[in-house]
Amino acid sequence: MIKNKMLKPVDVGEVCPLPKGKSEKLIGFVLPVTYDGVANCNKNRLLKMGVLAAGYGSTWQSVCVENNKTVVNYLFREGILFPEPFARAKKFRNDVLEIINGFNPVRVSDIETQYALDLFDDFYVAGHAVTIGYPGALLKNPYFKIFLPQPGTKINGILYHDGLARVSYLFPNDKHTNTAISWQCAEKFRKNMLARMKNENTK
């Protein structure tokens, strides 16, 4: 469970080798990631401030904060205890790219009305849901579930089916609130997702 708000990455550079002095030996590979927001520059507290962990054998070479952006240079060490540093750096880069691109959908459902029972066992409209189908491979991205939430929505559930990660987004509605409001929010979200899906398919 993530207790701290994660900073969202907005840019990622290329994986570059870091030589050890003038020798041909490598210290490892460096990958710069830019985050939207300010993280604490104390390296020991970066994770608590929402910066992504890049996994075993990685650390932070440097941290820079400027114009409300945080740039972290990740170092993937070379050595017997840290196999395939380049491959690990590339894997992390791909995971970050998927976050930046917003996990583009491949399927968007119609709006589904959700009902619930009140204290008097009467049905009322509890909200409207839209199910988004993402490529199933995204489930291998360790940050997929962290960055799934959308403003104003609740995650109703995640189901893997037919090669897709199906995420149900609920736009909740209070019993005493006009149901048209949550429907309009769901429709706006649905149209945005459809546009993203079409853009992705034309690339």
PDB file of C-alpha atoms in Angstrom:
ATOM      1  CA  MET A   1       0.000   0.000   0.000  1.00  0.00           C
ATOM      2  CA  ILE A   2       1.353   3.403  -1.015  1.00  0.00           C
ATOM      3  CA  LYS A   3       1.002   5.855   1.872  1.00  0.00           C
ATOM      4  CA  ASN A   4       2.893   8.741   0.306  1.00  0.00           C
ATOM      5  CA  LYS A   5       1.850  10.608  -2.804  1.00  0.00           C
ATOM      6  CA  MET A   6       4.014   9.631  -5.736  1.00  0.00           C
ATOM      7  CA  LEU A   7       5.575  12.326  -7.890  1.00  0.00           C
ATOM      8  CA  LYS A   8       4.715  11.695 -11.530  1.00  0.00           C
ATOM      9  CA  PRO A   9       7.567  11.412 -14.022  1.00  0.00           C
ATOM     10  CA  VAL A  10       7.196  13.752 -16.998  1.00  0.00           C
ATOM     11  CA  ASP A  11      10.397  13.035 -18.925  1.00  0.00           C
ATOM     12  CA  VAL A  12      13.055  10.348 -19.148  1.00  0.00           C
ATOM     13  CA  GLY A  13      16.412  10.477 -20.908  1.00  0.00           C
ATOM     14  CA  GLU A  14      18.572   7.829 -22.510  1.00  0.00           C
ATOM     15  CA  VAL A  15      20.670   5.229 -20.738  1.00  0.00           C
ATOM     16  CA  CYS A  16      24.312   6.383 -20.759  1.00  0.00           C
ATOM     17  CA  PRO A  17      27.464   4.569 -19.607  1.00  0.00           C
ATOM     18  CA  LEU A  18      29.421   6.053 -16.712  1.00  0.00           C
ATOM     19  CA  PRO A  19      33.144   5.260 -17.119  1.00  0.00           C
ATOM     20  CA  LYS A  20      35.486   4.827 -14.174  1.00  0.00           C
ATOM     21  CA  GLY A  21      37.970   7.642 -14.697  1.00  0.00           C
ATOM     22  CA  LYS A  22      39.941   7.291 -17.924  1.00  0.00           C
ATOM     23  CA  SER A  23      39.869   3.506 -17.850  1.00  0.00           C
ATOM     24  CA  GLU A  24      37.617   1.278 -19.966  1.00  0.00           C
ATOM     25  CA  LYS A  25      35.908  -0.018 -16.848  1.00  0.00           C
ATOM     26  CA  LEU A  26      32.392   1.152 -16.079  1.00  0.00           C
ATOM     27  CA  ILE A  27      30.930   2.337 -12.809  1.00  0.00           C
ATOM     28  CA  GLY A  28      27.560   1.595 -14.356  1.00  0.00           C
ATOM     29  CA  PHE A  29      24.818   3.219 -16.412  1.00  0.00           C
ATOM     30  CA  VAL A  30      23.002   6.489 -15.688  1.00  0.00           C
ATOM     31  CA  LEU A  31      19.386   7.319 -16.513  1.00  0.00           C
ATOM     32  CA  PRO A  32      17.891  10.796 -15.869  1.00  0.00           C
ATOM     33  CA  VAL A  33      14.209  11.015 -14.890  1.00  0.00           C
ATOM     34  CA  THR A  34      12.341  14.319 -14.481  1.00  0.00           C
ATOM     35  CA  TYR A  35       9.442  14.502 -12.026  1.00  0.00           C
ATOM     36  CA  ASP A  36       6.648  17.045 -11.762  1.00  0.00           C
ATOM     37  CA  GLY A  37       7.019  18.515  -8.283  1.00  0.00           C
ATOM     38  CA  VAL A  38       9.673  18.940  -5.640  1.00  0.00           C
ATOM     39  CA  ALA A  39      11.301  16.035  -3.831  1.00  0.00           C
ATOM     40  CA  ASN A  40      13.551  16.309  -0.821  1.00  0.00           C
ATOM     41  CA  CYS A  41      17.168  16.463  -2.007  1.00  0.00           C
ATOM     42  CA  ASN A  42      18.311  14.263   0.857  1.00  0.00           C
ATOM     43  CA  LYS A  43      18.900  10.978  -0.974  1.00  0.00           C
ATOM     44  CA  ASN A  44      17.911   8.936   2.089  1.00  0.00           C
ATOM     45  CA  ARG A  45      14.431  10.487   2.032  1.00  0.00           C
ATOM     46  CA  LEU A  46      13.664  10.407  -1.694  1.00  0.00           C
ATOM     47  CA  LEU A  47      11.377   7.387  -1.495  1.00  0.00           C
ATOM     48  CA  LYS A  48       9.331   9.054   1.243  1.00  0.00           C
ATOM     49  CA  MET A  49       8.922  12.063  -1.048  1.00  0.00           C
ATOM     50  CA  GLY A  50       7.450  10.002  -3.863  1.00  0.00           C
ATOM     51  CA  VAL A  51      10.391   9.289  -6.177  1.00  0.00           C
ATOM     52  CA  LEU A  52      10.328   5.875  -7.858  1.00  0.00           C
ATOM     53  CA  ALA A  53      12.650   3.116  -6.739  1.00  0.00           C
ATOM     54  CA  ALA A  54      14.532   1.588  -9.658  1.00  0.00           C
ATOM     55  CA  GLY A  55      15.181  -1.766  -8.005  1.00  0.00           C
ATOM     56  CA  TYR A  56      18.109  -3.859  -6.853  1.00  0.00           C
ATOM     57  CA  GLY A  57      21.579  -2.559  -7.654  1.00  0.00           C
ATOM     58  CA  SER A  58      20.443   0.979  -8.376  1.00  0.00           C
ATOM     59  CA  THR A  59      20.940   4.218  -6.495  1.00  0.00           C
ATOM     60  CA  TRP A  60      20.729   7.953  -7.100  1.00  0.00           C
ATOM     61  CA  GLN A  61      23.826   9.569  -8.538  1.00  0.00           C
ATOM     62  CA  SER A  62      22.439  13.096  -8.217  1.00  0.00           C
ATOM     63  CA  VAL A  63      19.262  15.044  -7.493  1.00  0.00           C
ATOM     64  CA  CYS A  64      18.443  18.519  -8.786  1.00  0.00           C
ATOM     65  CA  VAL A  65      15.365  20.669  -8.124  1.00  0.00           C
ATOM     66  CA  GLU A  66      14.554  23.565 -10.439  1.00  0.00           C
ATOM     67  CA  ASN A  67      11.366  25.314 -11.629  1.00  0.00           C
ATOM     68  CA  ASN A  68       9.170  22.996  -9.555  1.00  0.00           C
ATOM     69  CA  LYS A  69      10.703  19.940 -11.255  1.00  0.00           C
ATOM     70  CA  THR A  70      12.945  17.287  -9.743  1.00  0.00           C
ATOM     71  CA  VAL A  71      15.581  15.593 -11.907  1.00  0.00           C
ATOM     72  CA  VAL A  72      16.987  12.363 -10.518  1.00  0.00           C
ATOM     73  CA  ASN A  73      19.974  10.667 -12.160  1.00  0.00           C
ATOM     74  CA  TYR A  74      19.632   6.950 -11.450  1.00  0.00           C
ATOM     75  CA  LEU A  75      22.831   4.904 -11.335  1.00  0.00           C
ATOM     76  CA  PHE A  76      22.665   1.210 -12.209  1.00  0.00           C
ATOM     77  CA  ARG A  77      25.905  -0.212 -10.888  1.00  0.00           C
ATOM     78  CA  GLU A  78      28.216  -2.538 -12.813  1.00  0.00           C
ATOM     79  CA  GLY A  79      29.738  -5.484 -10.958  1.00  0.00           C
ATOM     80  CA  ILE A  80      29.555  -9.145 -10.033  1.00  0.00           C
ATOM     81  CA  LEU A  81      26.770  -8.498  -7.539  1.00  0.00           C
ATOM     82  CA  PHE A  82      24.785  -6.384 -10.012  1.00  0.00           C
ATOM     83  CA  PRO A  83      24.242  -8.401 -13.229  1.00  0.00           C
ATOM     84  CA  GLU A  84      23.050  -6.813 -16.484  1.00  0.00           C
ATOM     85  CA  PRO A  85      22.940  -3.166 -15.370  1.00  0.00           C
ATOM     86  CA  PHE A  86      22.167  -1.934 -18.899  1.00  0.00           C
ATOM     87  CA  ALA A  87      19.176  -4.268 -19.223  1.00  0.00           C
ATOM     88  CA  ARG A  88      17.868  -3.211 -15.807  1.00  0.00           C
ATOM     89  CA  ALA A  89      18.227   0.457 -16.742  1.00  0.00           C
ATOM     90  CA  LYS A  90      16.369  -0.116 -20.039  1.00  0.00           C
ATOM     91  CA  LYS A  91      13.577  -1.988 -18.235  1.00  0.00           C
ATOM     92  CA  PHE A  92      13.167   0.875 -15.753  1.00  0.00           C
ATOM     93  CA  ARG A  93      13.202   3.394 -18.607  1.00  0.00           C
ATOM     94  CA  ASN A  94      10.413   1.514 -20.401  1.00  0.00           C
ATOM     95  CA  ASP A  95       8.342   1.377 -17.194  1.00  0.00           C
ATOM     96  CA  VAL A  96       8.762   5.133 -16.734  1.00  0.00           C
ATOM     97  CA  LEU A  97       7.859   5.801 -20.383  1.00  0.00           C
ATOM     98  CA  GLU A  98       4.603   3.907 -19.913  1.00  0.00           C
ATOM     99  CA  ILE A  99       3.772   6.140 -16.940  1.00  0.00           C
ATOM    100  CA  ILE A 100       4.578   9.298 -18.923  1.00  0.00           C
ATOM    101  CA  ASN A 101       2.408   8.139 -21.830  1.00  0.00           C
ATOM    102  CA  GLY A 102      -0.476   7.591 -19.423  1.00  0.00           C
ATOM    103  CA  PHE A 103      -0.969   3.866 -20.024  1.00  0.00           C
ATOM    104  CA  ASN A 104      -2.818   4.307 -23.318  1.00  0.00           C
ATOM    105  CA  PRO A 105      -6.054   2.281 -23.542  1.00  0.00           C
ATOM    106  CA  VAL A 106      -6.979  -0.189 -26.265  1.00  0.00           C
ATOM    107  CA  ARG A 107     -10.652  -0.551 -25.349  1.00  0.00           C
ATOM    108  CA  VAL A 108     -13.253   1.779 -23.811  1.00  0.00           C
ATOM    109  CA  SER A 109     -16.697   0.650 -22.622  1.00  0.00           C
ATOM    110  CA  ASP A 110     -20.015   2.448 -22.636  1.00  0.00           C
ATOM    111  CA  ILE A 111     -21.164   4.135 -19.444  1.00  0.00           C
ATOM    112  CA  GLU A 112     -22.682   1.723 -16.935  1.00  0.00           C
ATOM    113  CA  THR A 113     -25.058   2.931 -14.221  1.00  0.00           C
ATOM    114  CA  GLN A 114     -24.201   1.584 -10.769  1.00  0.00           C
ATOM    115  CA  TYR A 115     -26.919   1.052  -8.158  1.00  0.00           C
ATOM    116  CA  ALA A 116     -26.794   0.618  -4.389  1.00  0.00           C
ATOM    117  CA  LEU A 117     -29.197   0.090  -1.485  1.00  0.00           C
ATOM    118  CA  ASP A 118     -29.808   2.739   1.154  1.00  0.00           C
ATOM    119  CA  LEU A 119     -30.659   2.103   4.821  1.00  0.00           C
ATOM    120  CA  PHE A 120     -34.293   1.528   3.863  1.00  0.00           C
ATOM    121  CA  ASP A 121     -33.402  -1.057   1.185  1.00  0.00           C
ATOM    122  CA  ASP A 122     -34.325   1.330  -1.593  1.00  0.00           C
ATOM    123  CA  PHE A 123     -32.214   1.395  -4.739  1.00  0.00           C
ATOM    124  CA  TYR A 124     -30.506   4.604  -5.817  1.00  0.00           C
ATOM    125  CA  VAL A 125     -27.927   5.549  -8.432  1.00  0.00           C
ATOM    126  CA  ALA A 126     -24.536   5.238  -6.732  1.00  0.00           C
ATOM    127  CA  GLY A 127     -22.605   6.478  -9.738  1.00  0.00           C
ATOM    128  CA  HIS A 128     -21.554   5.755 -13.277  1.00  0.00           C
ATOM    129  CA  ALA A 129     -18.717   3.478 -14.334  1.00  0.00           C
ATOM    130  CA  VAL A 130     -16.483   3.262 -17.394  1.00  0.00           C
ATOM    131  CA  THR A 131     -14.276   0.221 -17.963  1.00  0.00           C
ATOM    132  CA  ILE A 132     -10.950   0.827 -19.673  1.00  0.00           C
ATOM    133  CA  GLY A 133      -9.029  -2.003 -21.281  1.00  0.00           C
ATOM    134  CA  TYR A 134      -5.259  -1.597 -21.114  1.00  0.00           C
ATOM    135  CA  PRO A 135      -2.682  -3.942 -22.698  1.00  0.00           C
ATOM    136  CA  GLY A 136      -2.286  -6.896 -20.344  1.00  0.00           C
ATOM    137  CA  ALA A 137       1.500  -6.513 -20.485  1.00  0.00           C
ATOM    138  CA  LEU A 138       1.147  -3.374 -18.356  1.00  0.00           C
ATOM    139  CA  LEU A 139       0.447  -5.590 -15.355  1.00  0.00           C
ATOM    140  CA  LYS A 140       4.184  -6.343 -15.399  1.00  0.00           C
ATOM    141  CA  ASN A 141       4.905  -2.656 -14.839  1.00  0.00           C
ATOM    142  CA  PRO A 142       5.391  -2.367 -11.040  1.00  0.00           C
ATOM    143  CA  TYR A 143       4.013   1.185 -11.111  1.00  0.00           C
ATOM    144  CA  PHE A 144       0.868   0.438 -13.143  1.00  0.00           C
ATOM    145  CA  LYS A 145      -1.544   0.269 -10.214  1.00  0.00           C
ATOM    146  CA  ILE A 146       0.063   3.266  -8.501  1.00  0.00           C
ATOM    147  CA  PHE A 147      -0.631   5.640 -11.391  1.00  0.00           C
ATOM    148  CA  LEU A 148      -4.010   4.241 -12.475  1.00  0.00           C
ATOM    149  CA  PRO A 149      -6.286   6.538 -10.413  1.00  0.00           C
ATOM    150  CA  GLN A 150      -7.909   9.418 -12.266  1.00  0.00           C
ATOM    151  CA  PRO A 151      -9.162  12.663 -10.645  1.00  0.00           C
ATOM    152  CA  GLY A 152     -12.724  12.357  -9.350  1.00  0.00           C
ATOM    153  CA  THR A 153     -12.870   8.581  -9.794  1.00  0.00           C
ATOM    154  CA  LYS A 154     -12.642   5.471  -7.681  1.00  0.00           C
ATOM    155  CA  ILE A 155     -11.120   2.216  -8.916  1.00  0.00           C
ATOM    156  CA  ASN A 156     -13.976  -0.282  -8.874  1.00  0.00           C
ATOM    157  CA  GLY A 157     -11.751  -3.202  -9.701  1.00  0.00           C
ATOM    158  CA  ILE A 158      -9.018  -4.604 -11.970  1.00  0.00           C
ATOM    159  CA  LEU A 159      -9.641  -7.772 -13.967  1.00  0.00           C
ATOM    160  CA  TYR A 160      -7.341  -9.575 -16.399  1.00  0.00           C
ATOM    161  CA  HIS A 161      -9.395 -11.008 -19.260  1.00  0.00           C
ATOM    162  CA  ASP A 162      -8.778 -11.743 -22.952  1.00  0.00           C
ATOM    163  CA  GLY A 163      -5.245 -10.382 -22.743  1.00  0.00           C
ATOM    164  CA  LEU A 164      -6.409  -7.054 -21.326  1.00  0.00           C
ATOM    165  CA  ALA A 165      -6.128  -5.421 -17.928  1.00  0.00           C
ATOM    166  CA  ARG A 166      -9.690  -4.158 -17.481  1.00  0.00           C
ATOM    167  CA  VAL A 167      -9.969  -1.301 -15.000  1.00  0.00           C
ATOM    168  CA  SER A 168     -13.401  -0.109 -13.877  1.00  0.00           C
ATOM    169  CA  TYR A 169     -13.487   3.603 -13.011  1.00  0.00           C
ATOM    170  CA  LEU A 170     -16.449   4.719 -10.908  1.00  0.00           C
ATOM    171  CA  PHE A 171     -17.713   8.289 -10.807  1.00  0.00           C
ATOM    172  CA  PRO A 172     -19.575   8.183  -7.496  1.00  0.00           C
ATOM    173  CA  ASN A 173     -22.908   9.844  -6.904  1.00  0.00           C
ATOM    174  CA  ASP A 174     -24.473  10.723  -3.560  1.00  0.00           C
ATOM    175  CA  LYS A 175     -28.110   9.719  -3.161  1.00  0.00           C
ATOM    176  CA  HIS A 176     -29.196  13.337  -2.813  1.00  0.00           C
ATOM    177  CA  THR A 177     -27.115  14.596  -5.764  1.00  0.00           C
ATOM    178  CA  ASN A 178     -28.321  15.032  -9.325  1.00  0.00           C
ATOM    179  CA  THR A 179     -27.211  11.898 -11.182  1.00  0.00           C
ATOM    180  CA  ALA A 180     -26.579  13.937 -14.322  1.00  0.00           C
ATOM    181  CA  ILE A 181     -23.404  15.327 -12.759  1.00  0.00           C
ATOM    182  CA  SER A 182     -21.641  11.980 -12.353  1.00  0.00           C
ATOM    183  CA  TRP A 183     -22.889  10.888 -15.798  1.00  0.00           C
ATOM    184  CA  GLN A 184     -21.412  14.002 -17.414  1.00  0.00           C
ATOM    185  CA  CYS A 185     -18.087  13.405 -15.646  1.00  0.00           C
ATOM    186  CA  ALA A 186     -18.082   9.791 -16.836  1.00  0.00           C
ATOM    187  CA  GLU A 187     -18.892  10.855 -20.403  1.00  0.00           C
ATOM    188  CA  LYS A 188     -16.103  13.434 -20.453  1.00  0.00           C
ATOM    189  CA  PHE A 189     -13.637  10.841 -19.149  1.00  0.00           C
ATOM    190  CA  ARG A 190     -14.872   8.303 -21.715  1.00  0.00           C
ATOM    191  CA  LYS A 191     -14.395  10.734 -24.606  1.00  0.00           C
ATOM    192  CA  ASN A 192     -10.882  11.591 -23.436  1.00  0.00           C
ATOM    193  CA  MET A 193      -9.986   7.912 -23.274  1.00  0.00           C
ATOM    194  CA  LEU A 194     -11.457   7.259 -26.721  1.00  0.00           C
ATOM    195  CA  ALA A 195      -9.367  10.111 -28.144  1.00  0.00           C
ATOM    196  CA  ARG A 196      -6.226   8.685 -26.545  1.00  0.00           C
ATOM    197  CA  MET A 197      -7.019   5.246 -27.913  1.00  0.00           C
ATOM    198  CA  LYS A 198      -7.465   6.603 -31.456  1.00  0.00           C
ATOM    199  CA  ASN A 199      -4.226   8.586 -31.204  1.00  0.00           C
ATOM    200  CA  GLU A 200      -2.391   5.502 -30.033  1.00  0.00           C
ATOM    201  CA  ASN A 201      -3.793   3.396 -32.877  1.00  0.00           C
ATOM    202  CA  THR A 202      -2.687   5.886 -35.522  1.00  0.00           C
ATOM    203  CA  LYS A 203       0.961   5.847 -34.467  1.00  0.00           C
TER     204      LYS A 203
END
